[in-house]
Amino acid sequence: MEKFPLKGTSNLTISSAATNHPLSADHTSYQSVASKTGKGSPSSIGSERITTSLTTAPGVPVYEADEDGMIDITPGNGGLTNPNYPYTYAANGGRQEGVGAPSASGGNGGGPNAGAAAAGGASAGNGGDGGGISSPTHTRFGRDFHHSDHEGISFAGMTDTSDDIPGIGQYDDFHTIDWQRDIARDRMRHRYIVKKRQDSFWDLLKGAHDAWSGWVCVLLVGLFTGCVAGVIDIGASWMTDLKFGICPQAFWLNREQCCWSSNETSFDSGNCSQWYAWSEIFTSSREGFGAYVISYFFYIMWAMLFALLAASLVRMFAPYACGSGIPEIKTILSGFIIRSYLGKWTLIIKSVGIMLSVSAGLSLGKEGPMVHIASCIGNILSYLFPKYGRNEAKKREILSAAAAAGVSVAFGAPIGGVLFSLEEVSYYFPLKTLWRSFFCALIAAFILRSINPFGNEHSVLFYVEYNKPWIFFELVPFIGLGIIGGFIATFFIKANLWWCRFRKYSKLGQYPVTEVLIVTFITAVIAYPNPYTRMNTSELIYLLFSQCGISNQDPLCDYNRNFTDVNSAIEIAAAGPGVHKAVWLLILALAMKLVMTIFTFGMKVPCGLFIPSLALGAITGRVVGIGMEQLAYNYPKIWIFSGECSTGDDCITPGLYAMVGAAAVLGGVTRMTVSLVVIMFELTGGVRYIVPLMAAAMASKWVGDALGRQGIYDAHIALNGYPFLDSKDEFQHTTLAADVMQPKRNETLAVITQDSMTVDDIETLLKETEHNGYPVVVSKENQYLVGFVLRRDLNLALANARRIIDGITGQSLVIFTSAQPVQNLGPSPLKLKKILDMAPITVTDQTPMETVVDMFRKLGLRQTLVTHNGRLLGVITKKDVLRHVKQMDNEDPNTVLFN
């Protein structure tokens, strides 16, 4: 059975939840548990870690407690006909609410402490169902709707979403969700809404709202994501230019915007008379040793200031805002709960921090964190729509769409964003989510285009215009670039993992701000002397992608060309001294960026990996492209060029090699294929070069997979110990369920019998064990499986029963059957059949683990019971599966985080 470490502050106790809950004054039974547990009784729920459920048993009425439901074990109907809102009226005229009852804010009244413990009074003596209500039909997720409206209590998820009690269906921190339970809850809720549509015009409107709420939610996510991305792009651009100078007339303008007002036709290195470098302000000169030193000093000073601000904000306000966020987003979308990771503080600090980090000149990008920022927006906005905010499985549909919008605004690539969400991030991606992701990415890209932070007519980051076809033989260097990219990516992943592991297990991890400042200082000192590392990484990539033309003054385009006829094609020419110098500077920039990115990625500031990876690949590709171009110039007649270079035209495009190299390294680092190619051609506008990009991406992935199994995100998931079952991995071992189940053979299994244990026995079991739930069997001697009951449900049911049912003592029998107990002189029995899951997922002890792993992946299970000829043998939890997979792969099984 699975055990979870107790966390001191991450969960509310029942009493604190009751104090803070908006409905606490209105729920008699809720208050009763709060007051009971507050006295420190043995059944105090606040002292136990209440874990979440695999399934909610049929007819379980639930009250919110500790972000989950509370079980009212003996509700009455009170004569009302709506099955989803059974109330019982107390003697003082107050009201006790059943599952799905309207909240106090909904206008239904009920003053403080309204209601009394009338529910269950009729059944206190005989353990009956209360109020003469017939038992509901027991299915796995509650009764069906075709039964009489007078028939008992419904499952919590079946209620009208607008009137649900907040928090139902929520989970504790660092737990996995139960996909089956949540999807079934939503299906029940949907059936109820469809059935009610014919009742009134208001119900028809509610049904229409429910149908459109998903589209409205992703529309809002797209709008907000586009706006936030525009603000981040503009802010990062302004702060990056602040390191070099200022616009005195309007300090809020960056260098490009400052120069728009100038009438000059050409700018020296992007400068104009309106823009003042820091050296000009202090020495009235842009040239000379003194000017260079002052510029160098201000570059380092601003970089240190921005990095200090970013690291301090993350440490003080939102520790989860550091890093890329994509490994955690993948884990969350697989069904893991990490509280506050997608909260408002994380959103604010990540947005501000990524502007500061990029402006500091660190070797990182803002594109990866945009996925995290968009997911935060999706999570926050989903709470406006209870259909998604209260159902973790449904919420992940919105988060998948938000991740697509994040990539869409990061690169201006909406189709690539959808494919990225499908291929790389999402765990559960039905067709409906694909359509909504497409719509969300479209809206986000449209809003970003309207804001136009790049200041051009293109919405993509690095728009290039090539019209030259590529030669068939060039596939060879393109595949070669893919192989080189795979090697660079593998080296980066292994080195970065080594450094992150060292940081995690050494004293360095205790000084995150100091580490950030040291890395920023070293980066700034090394980067400034080299013009290719000094400039913004996005500008560098755009320069490397660009084709040399008449107006390009960079040394990279210092060819011996004759531009007398503007209308003729650019002829192939010998490289001048500027090109040779630029190639050496680019090789130095490659080494510097590779080393600094290894130490930067994973620091306690927001940092992405897309742009550094693209830069590494673009530098490699441009150098190879220049080599191929000079080969074609010096030997135009050789067979490999098929005579295409003999005309003197520019037959080799070095910028194309930079594009292919960028795709190769990024593909090797992330192991993306389809989405990467689409992002690259959307990013550059180079649709004609899909085949070279595909060839390089596949070669890079093959080399990367051969040298190391995991991409950077999967590697960081494993490093952090997140419980992630990768659906792309195959389980190739021949073990059986009996080899993995807990407890092992000849060990005792903690079980509950259906009709022979007392309240004291069960409370002792709850104290002595920390299991997530307990199988219910016929008897200790005859361990045939009856069902499965959750620890949380047991705790709440016992506390509630002791408080509101007369005659319940420690010697009361706890009964999980429908049969009437034999009348005796002892205390009244306690019937808890309603909290029993009578259809738990089971496998036999001889089931191959390959099948069990597939069940956990595809059904989203939290645990399964192991039987043999109907007799219970043990339990397999998701954590057991993860540990077993690691053991089989010769890895440390204890690195798996609790789930």
PDB file of C-alpha atoms in Angstrom, residues 559-806:
ATOM      1  CA  TYR A 559      32.061  39.308 -49.830  1.00  0.00           C
ATOM      2  CA  ASN A 560      33.900  40.611 -52.885  1.00  0.00           C
ATOM      3  CA  ARG A 561      30.665  41.286 -54.766  1.00  0.00           C
ATOM      4  CA  ASN A 562      29.809  43.899 -57.351  1.00  0.00           C
ATOM      5  CA  PHE A 563      26.382  45.419 -56.747  1.00  0.00           C
ATOM      6  CA  THR A 564      26.261  47.507 -59.926  1.00  0.00           C
ATOM      7  CA  ASP A 565      23.040  45.987 -61.213  1.00  0.00           C
ATOM      8  CA  VAL A 566      20.459  45.829 -58.462  1.00  0.00           C
ATOM      9  CA  ASN A 567      18.031  43.796 -60.557  1.00  0.00           C
ATOM     10  CA  SER A 568      20.430  40.921 -61.264  1.00  0.00           C
ATOM     11  CA  ALA A 569      20.808  37.924 -58.980  1.00  0.00           C
ATOM     12  CA  ILE A 570      23.513  38.153 -56.332  1.00  0.00           C
ATOM     13  CA  GLU A 571      26.510  36.393 -57.781  1.00  0.00           C
ATOM     14  CA  ILE A 572      28.598  33.938 -55.828  1.00  0.00           C
ATOM     15  CA  ALA A 573      31.819  35.573 -54.616  1.00  0.00           C
ATOM     16  CA  ALA A 574      34.941  35.002 -52.571  1.00  0.00           C
ATOM     17  CA  ALA A 575      34.718  35.625 -48.845  1.00  0.00           C
ATOM     18  CA  GLY A 576      36.508  38.755 -47.681  1.00  0.00           C
ATOM     19  CA  PRO A 577      38.549  39.213 -44.488  1.00  0.00           C
ATOM     20  CA  GLY A 578      35.392  40.264 -42.597  1.00  0.00           C
ATOM     21  CA  VAL A 579      33.814  36.850 -43.207  1.00  0.00           C
ATOM     22  CA  HIS A 580      36.899  35.017 -41.951  1.00  0.00           C
ATOM     23  CA  LYS A 581      36.960  37.132 -38.810  1.00  0.00           C
ATOM     24  CA  ALA A 582      33.207  36.665 -38.308  1.00  0.00           C
ATOM     25  CA  VAL A 583      33.546  32.865 -38.581  1.00  0.00           C
ATOM     26  CA  TRP A 584      36.146  32.778 -35.802  1.00  0.00           C
ATOM     27  CA  LEU A 585      34.036  35.059 -33.624  1.00  0.00           C
ATOM     28  CA  LEU A 586      31.026  32.801 -34.247  1.00  0.00           C
ATOM     29  CA  ILE A 587      32.992  29.688 -33.239  1.00  0.00           C
ATOM     30  CA  LEU A 588      34.015  31.448 -30.008  1.00  0.00           C
ATOM     31  CA  ALA A 589      30.379  32.503 -29.492  1.00  0.00           C
ATOM     32  CA  LEU A 590      29.277  28.877 -29.973  1.00  0.00           C
ATOM     33  CA  ALA A 591      31.664  27.613 -27.278  1.00  0.00           C
ATOM     34  CA  MET A 592      30.754  30.429 -24.886  1.00  0.00           C
ATOM     35  CA  LYS A 593      26.991  30.040 -25.333  1.00  0.00           C
ATOM     36  CA  LEU A 594      27.144  26.252 -24.978  1.00  0.00           C
ATOM     37  CA  VAL A 595      29.077  26.435 -21.716  1.00  0.00           C
ATOM     38  CA  MET A 596      27.041  29.290 -20.239  1.00  0.00           C
ATOM     39  CA  THR A 597      23.705  27.696 -21.155  1.00  0.00           C
ATOM     40  CA  ILE A 598      24.762  24.531 -19.285  1.00  0.00           C
ATOM     41  CA  PHE A 599      25.222  26.575 -16.100  1.00  0.00           C
ATOM     42  CA  THR A 600      22.240  28.896 -16.692  1.00  0.00           C
ATOM     43  CA  PHE A 601      19.395  26.472 -17.403  1.00  0.00           C
ATOM     44  CA  GLY A 602      17.942  25.382 -14.067  1.00  0.00           C
ATOM     45  CA  MET A 603      18.980  28.438 -12.067  1.00  0.00           C
ATOM     46  CA  LYS A 604      16.439  30.112  -9.790  1.00  0.00           C
ATOM     47  CA  VAL A 605      15.298  32.610 -12.409  1.00  0.00           C
ATOM     48  CA  PRO A 606      12.777  32.132 -15.230  1.00  0.00           C
ATOM     49  CA  CYS A 607      14.766  30.661 -18.102  1.00  0.00           C
ATOM     50  CA  GLY A 608      13.819  29.006 -21.366  1.00  0.00           C
ATOM     51  CA  LEU A 609      15.828  26.800 -23.663  1.00  0.00           C
ATOM     52  CA  PHE A 610      14.367  27.361 -27.135  1.00  0.00           C
ATOM     53  CA  ILE A 611      16.331  30.490 -28.072  1.00  0.00           C
ATOM     54  CA  PRO A 612      19.765  29.309 -26.767  1.00  0.00           C
ATOM     55  CA  SER A 613      19.279  25.998 -28.621  1.00  0.00           C
ATOM     56  CA  LEU A 614      18.303  27.791 -31.815  1.00  0.00           C
ATOM     57  CA  ALA A 615      21.336  30.073 -31.431  1.00  0.00           C
ATOM     58  CA  LEU A 616      23.763  27.154 -30.990  1.00  0.00           C
ATOM     59  CA  GLY A 617      22.364  25.440 -34.067  1.00  0.00           C
ATOM     60  CA  ALA A 618      22.204  28.623 -36.152  1.00  0.00           C
ATOM     61  CA  ILE A 619      25.886  29.406 -35.449  1.00  0.00           C
ATOM     62  CA  THR A 620      26.898  25.856 -36.407  1.00  0.00           C
ATOM     63  CA  GLY A 621      24.733  25.946 -39.528  1.00  0.00           C
ATOM     64  CA  ARG A 622      25.974  29.344 -40.693  1.00  0.00           C
ATOM     65  CA  VAL A 623      29.603  28.267 -40.382  1.00  0.00           C
ATOM     66  CA  VAL A 624      28.904  25.075 -42.353  1.00  0.00           C
ATOM     67  CA  GLY A 625      26.902  27.103 -44.901  1.00  0.00           C
ATOM     68  CA  ILE A 626      29.777  29.540 -45.473  1.00  0.00           C
ATOM     69  CA  GLY A 627      32.102  26.549 -45.965  1.00  0.00           C
ATOM     70  CA  MET A 628      29.728  25.023 -48.552  1.00  0.00           C
ATOM     71  CA  GLU A 629      29.362  28.410 -50.286  1.00  0.00           C
ATOM     72  CA  GLN A 630      33.129  28.822 -50.641  1.00  0.00           C
ATOM     73  CA  LEU A 631      33.425  25.245 -51.880  1.00  0.00           C
ATOM     74  CA  ALA A 632      30.883  26.017 -54.608  1.00  0.00           C
ATOM     75  CA  TYR A 633      32.719  29.261 -55.504  1.00  0.00           C
ATOM     76  CA  ASN A 634      36.126  27.619 -55.809  1.00  0.00           C
ATOM     77  CA  TYR A 635      34.956  24.372 -57.486  1.00  0.00           C
ATOM     78  CA  PRO A 636      31.700  25.195 -59.309  1.00  0.00           C
ATOM     79  CA  LYS A 637      32.124  22.486 -61.949  1.00  0.00           C
ATOM     80  CA  ILE A 638      32.412  19.416 -59.738  1.00  0.00           C
ATOM     81  CA  TRP A 639      29.668  16.823 -60.035  1.00  0.00           C
ATOM     82  CA  ILE A 640      28.141  17.309 -56.606  1.00  0.00           C
ATOM     83  CA  PHE A 641      26.764  20.717 -57.589  1.00  0.00           C
ATOM     84  CA  SER A 642      25.232  19.262 -60.793  1.00  0.00           C
ATOM     85  CA  GLY A 643      26.317  22.316 -62.755  1.00  0.00           C
ATOM     86  CA  GLU A 644      23.913  24.537 -60.777  1.00  0.00           C
ATOM     87  CA  CYS A 645      26.718  26.721 -59.437  1.00  0.00           C
ATOM     88  CA  SER A 646      28.507  27.192 -62.803  1.00  0.00           C
ATOM     89  CA  THR A 647      26.297  30.160 -63.813  1.00  0.00           C
ATOM     90  CA  GLY A 648      27.794  32.408 -61.174  1.00  0.00           C
ATOM     91  CA  ASP A 649      24.508  32.827 -59.312  1.00  0.00           C
ATOM     92  CA  ASP A 650      24.292  32.467 -55.534  1.00  0.00           C
ATOM     93  CA  CYS A 651      23.479  28.731 -55.520  1.00  0.00           C
ATOM     94  CA  ILE A 652      24.253  28.102 -51.828  1.00  0.00           C
ATOM     95  CA  THR A 653      22.331  30.016 -49.151  1.00  0.00           C
ATOM     96  CA  PRO A 654      24.267  30.061 -45.836  1.00  0.00           C
ATOM     97  CA  GLY A 655      21.187  31.377 -44.012  1.00  0.00           C
ATOM     98  CA  LEU A 656      19.304  28.189 -44.947  1.00  0.00           C
ATOM     99  CA  TYR A 657      22.042  26.134 -43.284  1.00  0.00           C
ATOM    100  CA  ALA A 658      21.608  28.259 -40.177  1.00  0.00           C
ATOM    101  CA  MET A 659      17.874  27.445 -40.174  1.00  0.00           C
ATOM    102  CA  VAL A 660      18.538  23.725 -40.587  1.00  0.00           C
ATOM    103  CA  GLY A 661      21.226  23.745 -37.882  1.00  0.00           C
ATOM    104  CA  ALA A 662      18.903  25.571 -35.482  1.00  0.00           C
ATOM    105  CA  ALA A 663      16.204  22.940 -36.025  1.00  0.00           C
ATOM    106  CA  ALA A 664      18.777  20.155 -35.545  1.00  0.00           C
ATOM    107  CA  VAL A 665      20.012  21.335 -32.127  1.00  0.00           C
ATOM    108  CA  LEU A 666      16.560  22.248 -30.841  1.00  0.00           C
ATOM    109  CA  GLY A 667      15.241  18.864 -32.014  1.00  0.00           C
ATOM    110  CA  GLY A 668      18.113  17.069 -30.300  1.00  0.00           C
ATOM    111  CA  VAL A 669      17.583  18.931 -27.025  1.00  0.00           C
ATOM    112  CA  THR A 670      13.789  18.551 -26.863  1.00  0.00           C
ATOM    113  CA  ARG A 671      13.320  15.438 -29.081  1.00  0.00           C
ATOM    114  CA  MET A 672      10.562  17.219 -30.988  1.00  0.00           C
ATOM    115  CA  THR A 673      10.014  16.283 -34.632  1.00  0.00           C
ATOM    116  CA  VAL A 674       6.705  17.212 -36.276  1.00  0.00           C
ATOM    117  CA  SER A 675       5.966  20.287 -34.174  1.00  0.00           C
ATOM    118  CA  LEU A 676       9.588  21.453 -34.503  1.00  0.00           C
ATOM    119  CA  VAL A 677       9.497  21.430 -38.310  1.00  0.00           C
ATOM    120  CA  VAL A 678       6.187  23.303 -38.357  1.00  0.00           C
ATOM    121  CA  ILE A 679       7.457  25.851 -35.819  1.00  0.00           C
ATOM    122  CA  MET A 680      10.599  26.387 -37.902  1.00  0.00           C
ATOM    123  CA  PHE A 681       8.846  27.061 -41.164  1.00  0.00           C
ATOM    124  CA  GLU A 682       6.234  29.229 -39.441  1.00  0.00           C
ATOM    125  CA  LEU A 683       9.034  31.010 -37.602  1.00  0.00           C
ATOM    126  CA  THR A 684      10.929  31.902 -40.754  1.00  0.00           C
ATOM    127  CA  GLY A 685       8.351  31.811 -43.509  1.00  0.00           C
ATOM    128  CA  GLY A 686      10.556  29.288 -45.330  1.00  0.00           C
ATOM    129  CA  VAL A 687       7.870  26.777 -46.370  1.00  0.00           C
ATOM    130  CA  ARG A 688       9.925  25.631 -49.360  1.00  0.00           C
ATOM    131  CA  TYR A 689      12.591  24.161 -47.057  1.00  0.00           C
ATOM    132  CA  ILE A 690      10.412  21.654 -45.181  1.00  0.00           C
ATOM    133  CA  VAL A 691      12.345  18.611 -46.504  1.00  0.00           C
ATOM    134  CA  PRO A 692      15.784  19.832 -45.302  1.00  0.00           C
ATOM    135  CA  LEU A 693      14.268  20.691 -41.918  1.00  0.00           C
ATOM    136  CA  MET A 694      12.624  17.256 -41.650  1.00  0.00           C
ATOM    137  CA  ALA A 695      15.845  15.456 -42.595  1.00  0.00           C
ATOM    138  CA  ALA A 696      17.887  17.367 -40.016  1.00  0.00           C
ATOM    139  CA  ALA A 697      15.246  16.945 -37.265  1.00  0.00           C
ATOM    140  CA  MET A 698      15.046  13.164 -37.779  1.00  0.00           C
ATOM    141  CA  ALA A 699      18.825  12.736 -37.925  1.00  0.00           C
ATOM    142  CA  SER A 700      19.183  14.785 -34.742  1.00  0.00           C
ATOM    143  CA  LYS A 701      16.512  12.767 -32.928  1.00  0.00           C
ATOM    144  CA  TRP A 702      18.076   9.438 -33.959  1.00  0.00           C
ATOM    145  CA  VAL A 703      21.538  10.509 -32.797  1.00  0.00           C
ATOM    146  CA  GLY A 704      20.106  11.897 -29.554  1.00  0.00           C
ATOM    147  CA  ASP A 705      18.094   8.729 -28.852  1.00  0.00           C
ATOM    148  CA  ALA A 706      21.140   6.579 -29.574  1.00  0.00           C
ATOM    149  CA  LEU A 707      23.345   8.506 -27.141  1.00  0.00           C
ATOM    150  CA  GLY A 708      20.747   9.164 -24.417  1.00  0.00           C
ATOM    151  CA  ARG A 709      17.141   8.103 -24.004  1.00  0.00           C
ATOM    152  CA  GLN A 710      15.640  11.344 -22.734  1.00  0.00           C
ATOM    153  CA  GLY A 711      15.182  14.860 -23.973  1.00  0.00           C
ATOM    154  CA  ILE A 712      15.960  17.742 -21.637  1.00  0.00           C
ATOM    155  CA  TYR A 713      12.409  18.013 -20.269  1.00  0.00           C
ATOM    156  CA  ASP A 714      12.014  14.297 -19.552  1.00  0.00           C
ATOM    157  CA  ALA A 715      15.465  14.292 -17.963  1.00  0.00           C
ATOM    158  CA  HIS A 716      14.488  17.140 -15.610  1.00  0.00           C
ATOM    159  CA  ILE A 717      11.225  15.345 -14.754  1.00  0.00           C
ATOM    160  CA  ALA A 718      13.294  12.305 -13.717  1.00  0.00           C
ATOM    161  CA  LEU A 719      15.802  14.504 -11.858  1.00  0.00           C
ATOM    162  CA  ASN A 720      13.029  16.116  -9.810  1.00  0.00           C
ATOM    163  CA  GLY A 721      11.372  12.743  -9.163  1.00  0.00           C
ATOM    164  CA  TYR A 722       7.959  13.697 -10.532  1.00  0.00           C
ATOM    165  CA  PRO A 723       5.577  10.737 -10.931  1.00  0.00           C
ATOM    166  CA  PHE A 724       5.367  10.831 -14.714  1.00  0.00           C
ATOM    167  CA  LEU A 725       4.513   7.706 -16.706  1.00  0.00           C
ATOM    168  CA  ASP A 726       5.654   8.562 -20.218  1.00  0.00           C
ATOM    169  CA  SER A 727       3.206   7.203 -22.760  1.00  0.00           C
ATOM    170  CA  LYS A 728       5.979   7.155 -25.391  1.00  0.00           C
ATOM    171  CA  ASP A 729       8.115   4.670 -23.461  1.00  0.00           C
ATOM    172  CA  GLU A 730       7.613   0.942 -23.837  1.00  0.00           C
ATOM    173  CA  PHE A 731       7.651  -1.439 -20.881  1.00  0.00           C
ATOM    174  CA  GLN A 732       9.770  -4.334 -22.153  1.00  0.00           C
ATOM    175  CA  HIS A 733      10.079  -6.509 -19.049  1.00  0.00           C
ATOM    176  CA  THR A 734       8.318  -9.805 -18.305  1.00  0.00           C
ATOM    177  CA  THR A 735       7.282  -9.279 -14.700  1.00  0.00           C
ATOM    178  CA  LEU A 736       3.815 -10.000 -13.315  1.00  0.00           C
ATOM    179  CA  ALA A 737       1.454  -8.045 -11.083  1.00  0.00           C
ATOM    180  CA  ALA A 738       2.316 -10.382  -8.184  1.00  0.00           C
ATOM    181  CA  ASP A 739       5.942  -9.172  -8.362  1.00  0.00           C
ATOM    182  CA  VAL A 740       4.992  -5.526  -7.872  1.00  0.00           C
ATOM    183  CA  MET A 741       1.976  -5.538  -5.554  1.00  0.00           C
ATOM    184  CA  GLN A 742       2.141  -4.438  -1.922  1.00  0.00           C
ATOM    185  CA  PRO A 743       2.408  -6.154   0.461  1.00  0.00           C
ATOM    186  CA  LYS A 744       4.726  -8.873  -0.825  1.00  0.00           C
ATOM    187  CA  ARG A 745       3.823 -12.521  -0.453  1.00  0.00           C
ATOM    188  CA  ASN A 746       3.585 -13.851   3.134  1.00  0.00           C
ATOM    189  CA  GLU A 747       3.110 -10.325   4.483  1.00  0.00           C
ATOM    190  CA  THR A 748      -0.056  -9.023   6.135  1.00  0.00           C
ATOM    191  CA  LEU A 749      -2.389  -6.810   4.139  1.00  0.00           C
ATOM    192  CA  ALA A 750      -4.280  -4.081   6.003  1.00  0.00           C
ATOM    193  CA  VAL A 751      -7.951  -4.709   5.233  1.00  0.00           C
ATOM    194  CA  ILE A 752     -11.371  -3.859   6.655  1.00  0.00           C
ATOM    195  CA  THR A 753     -14.030  -6.524   7.042  1.00  0.00           C
ATOM    196  CA  GLN A 754     -17.538  -5.840   5.853  1.00  0.00           C
ATOM    197  CA  ASP A 755     -19.403  -6.460   9.111  1.00  0.00           C
ATOM    198  CA  SER A 756     -17.121  -7.524  11.987  1.00  0.00           C
ATOM    199  CA  MET A 757     -14.956  -4.496  12.877  1.00  0.00           C
ATOM    200  CA  THR A 758     -15.864  -1.832  15.419  1.00  0.00           C
ATOM    201  CA  VAL A 759     -15.334   1.902  15.232  1.00  0.00           C
ATOM    202  CA  ASP A 760     -12.352   1.547  17.595  1.00  0.00           C
ATOM    203  CA  ASP A 761     -10.830  -1.161  15.381  1.00  0.00           C
ATOM    204  CA  ILE A 762     -11.033   1.064  12.316  1.00  0.00           C
ATOM    205  CA  GLU A 763      -9.687   4.115  14.125  1.00  0.00           C
ATOM    206  CA  THR A 764      -6.753   2.019  15.372  1.00  0.00           C
ATOM    207  CA  LEU A 765      -6.108   0.870  11.796  1.00  0.00           C
ATOM    208  CA  LEU A 766      -6.158   4.482  10.571  1.00  0.00           C
ATOM    209  CA  LYS A 767      -3.652   5.494  13.266  1.00  0.00           C
ATOM    210  CA  GLU A 768      -1.260   2.634  12.682  1.00  0.00           C
ATOM    211  CA  THR A 769      -1.187   2.883   8.893  1.00  0.00           C
ATOM    212  CA  GLU A 770      -0.925   5.752   6.411  1.00  0.00           C
ATOM    213  CA  HIS A 771      -2.406   4.027   3.396  1.00  0.00           C
ATOM    214  CA  ASN A 772      -4.433   5.911   0.833  1.00  0.00           C
ATOM    215  CA  GLY A 773      -7.357   3.508   1.112  1.00  0.00           C
ATOM    216  CA  TYR A 774      -8.353   0.061   2.350  1.00  0.00           C
ATOM    217  CA  PRO A 775      -9.846  -2.964   0.604  1.00  0.00           C
ATOM    218  CA  VAL A 776     -13.053  -4.237   2.216  1.00  0.00           C
ATOM    219  CA  VAL A 777     -13.289  -8.050   2.412  1.00  0.00           C
ATOM    220  CA  VAL A 778     -15.886 -10.544   3.632  1.00  0.00           C
ATOM    221  CA  SER A 779     -13.883 -11.533   6.715  1.00  0.00           C
ATOM    222  CA  LYS A 780     -10.315 -11.983   7.899  1.00  0.00           C
ATOM    223  CA  GLU A 781     -10.489 -15.709   7.194  1.00  0.00           C
ATOM    224  CA  ASN A 782     -12.446 -15.372   3.948  1.00  0.00           C
ATOM    225  CA  GLN A 783     -10.734 -12.516   2.117  1.00  0.00           C
ATOM    226  CA  TYR A 784     -12.996 -12.237  -0.888  1.00  0.00           C
ATOM    227  CA  LEU A 785     -13.096  -8.686  -2.189  1.00  0.00           C
ATOM    228  CA  VAL A 786     -16.208  -6.607  -1.487  1.00  0.00           C
ATOM    229  CA  GLY A 787     -14.971  -3.131  -2.422  1.00  0.00           C
ATOM    230  CA  PHE A 788     -12.542  -0.336  -1.671  1.00  0.00           C
ATOM    231  CA  VAL A 789     -12.926   2.514   0.796  1.00  0.00           C
ATOM    232  CA  LEU A 790     -10.784   5.634   0.950  1.00  0.00           C
ATOM    233  CA  ARG A 791      -8.953   6.794   4.035  1.00  0.00           C
ATOM    234  CA  ARG A 792     -10.362  10.297   3.634  1.00  0.00           C
ATOM    235  CA  ASP A 793     -13.929   9.015   3.413  1.00  0.00           C
ATOM    236  CA  LEU A 794     -13.466   6.815   6.475  1.00  0.00           C
ATOM    237  CA  ASN A 795     -12.030   9.637   8.546  1.00  0.00           C
ATOM    238  CA  LEU A 796     -14.805  12.044   7.669  1.00  0.00           C
ATOM    239  CA  ALA A 797     -17.586   9.479   8.009  1.00  0.00           C
ATOM    240  CA  LEU A 798     -16.454   8.311  11.446  1.00  0.00           C
ATOM    241  CA  ALA A 799     -16.024  11.862  12.751  1.00  0.00           C
ATOM    242  CA  ASN A 800     -19.415  12.857  11.374  1.00  0.00           C
ATOM    243  CA  ALA A 801     -21.131   9.790  12.816  1.00  0.00           C
ATOM    244  CA  ARG A 802     -19.720  10.300  16.310  1.00  0.00           C
ATOM    245  CA  ARG A 803     -20.986  13.871  16.239  1.00  0.00           C
ATOM    246  CA  ILE A 804     -24.484  13.649  14.815  1.00  0.00           C
ATOM    247  CA  ILE A 805     -25.708  10.084  15.351  1.00  0.00           C
ATOM    248  CA  ASP A 806     -26.865   9.150  18.795  1.00  0.00           C
TER     249      ASP A 806
END
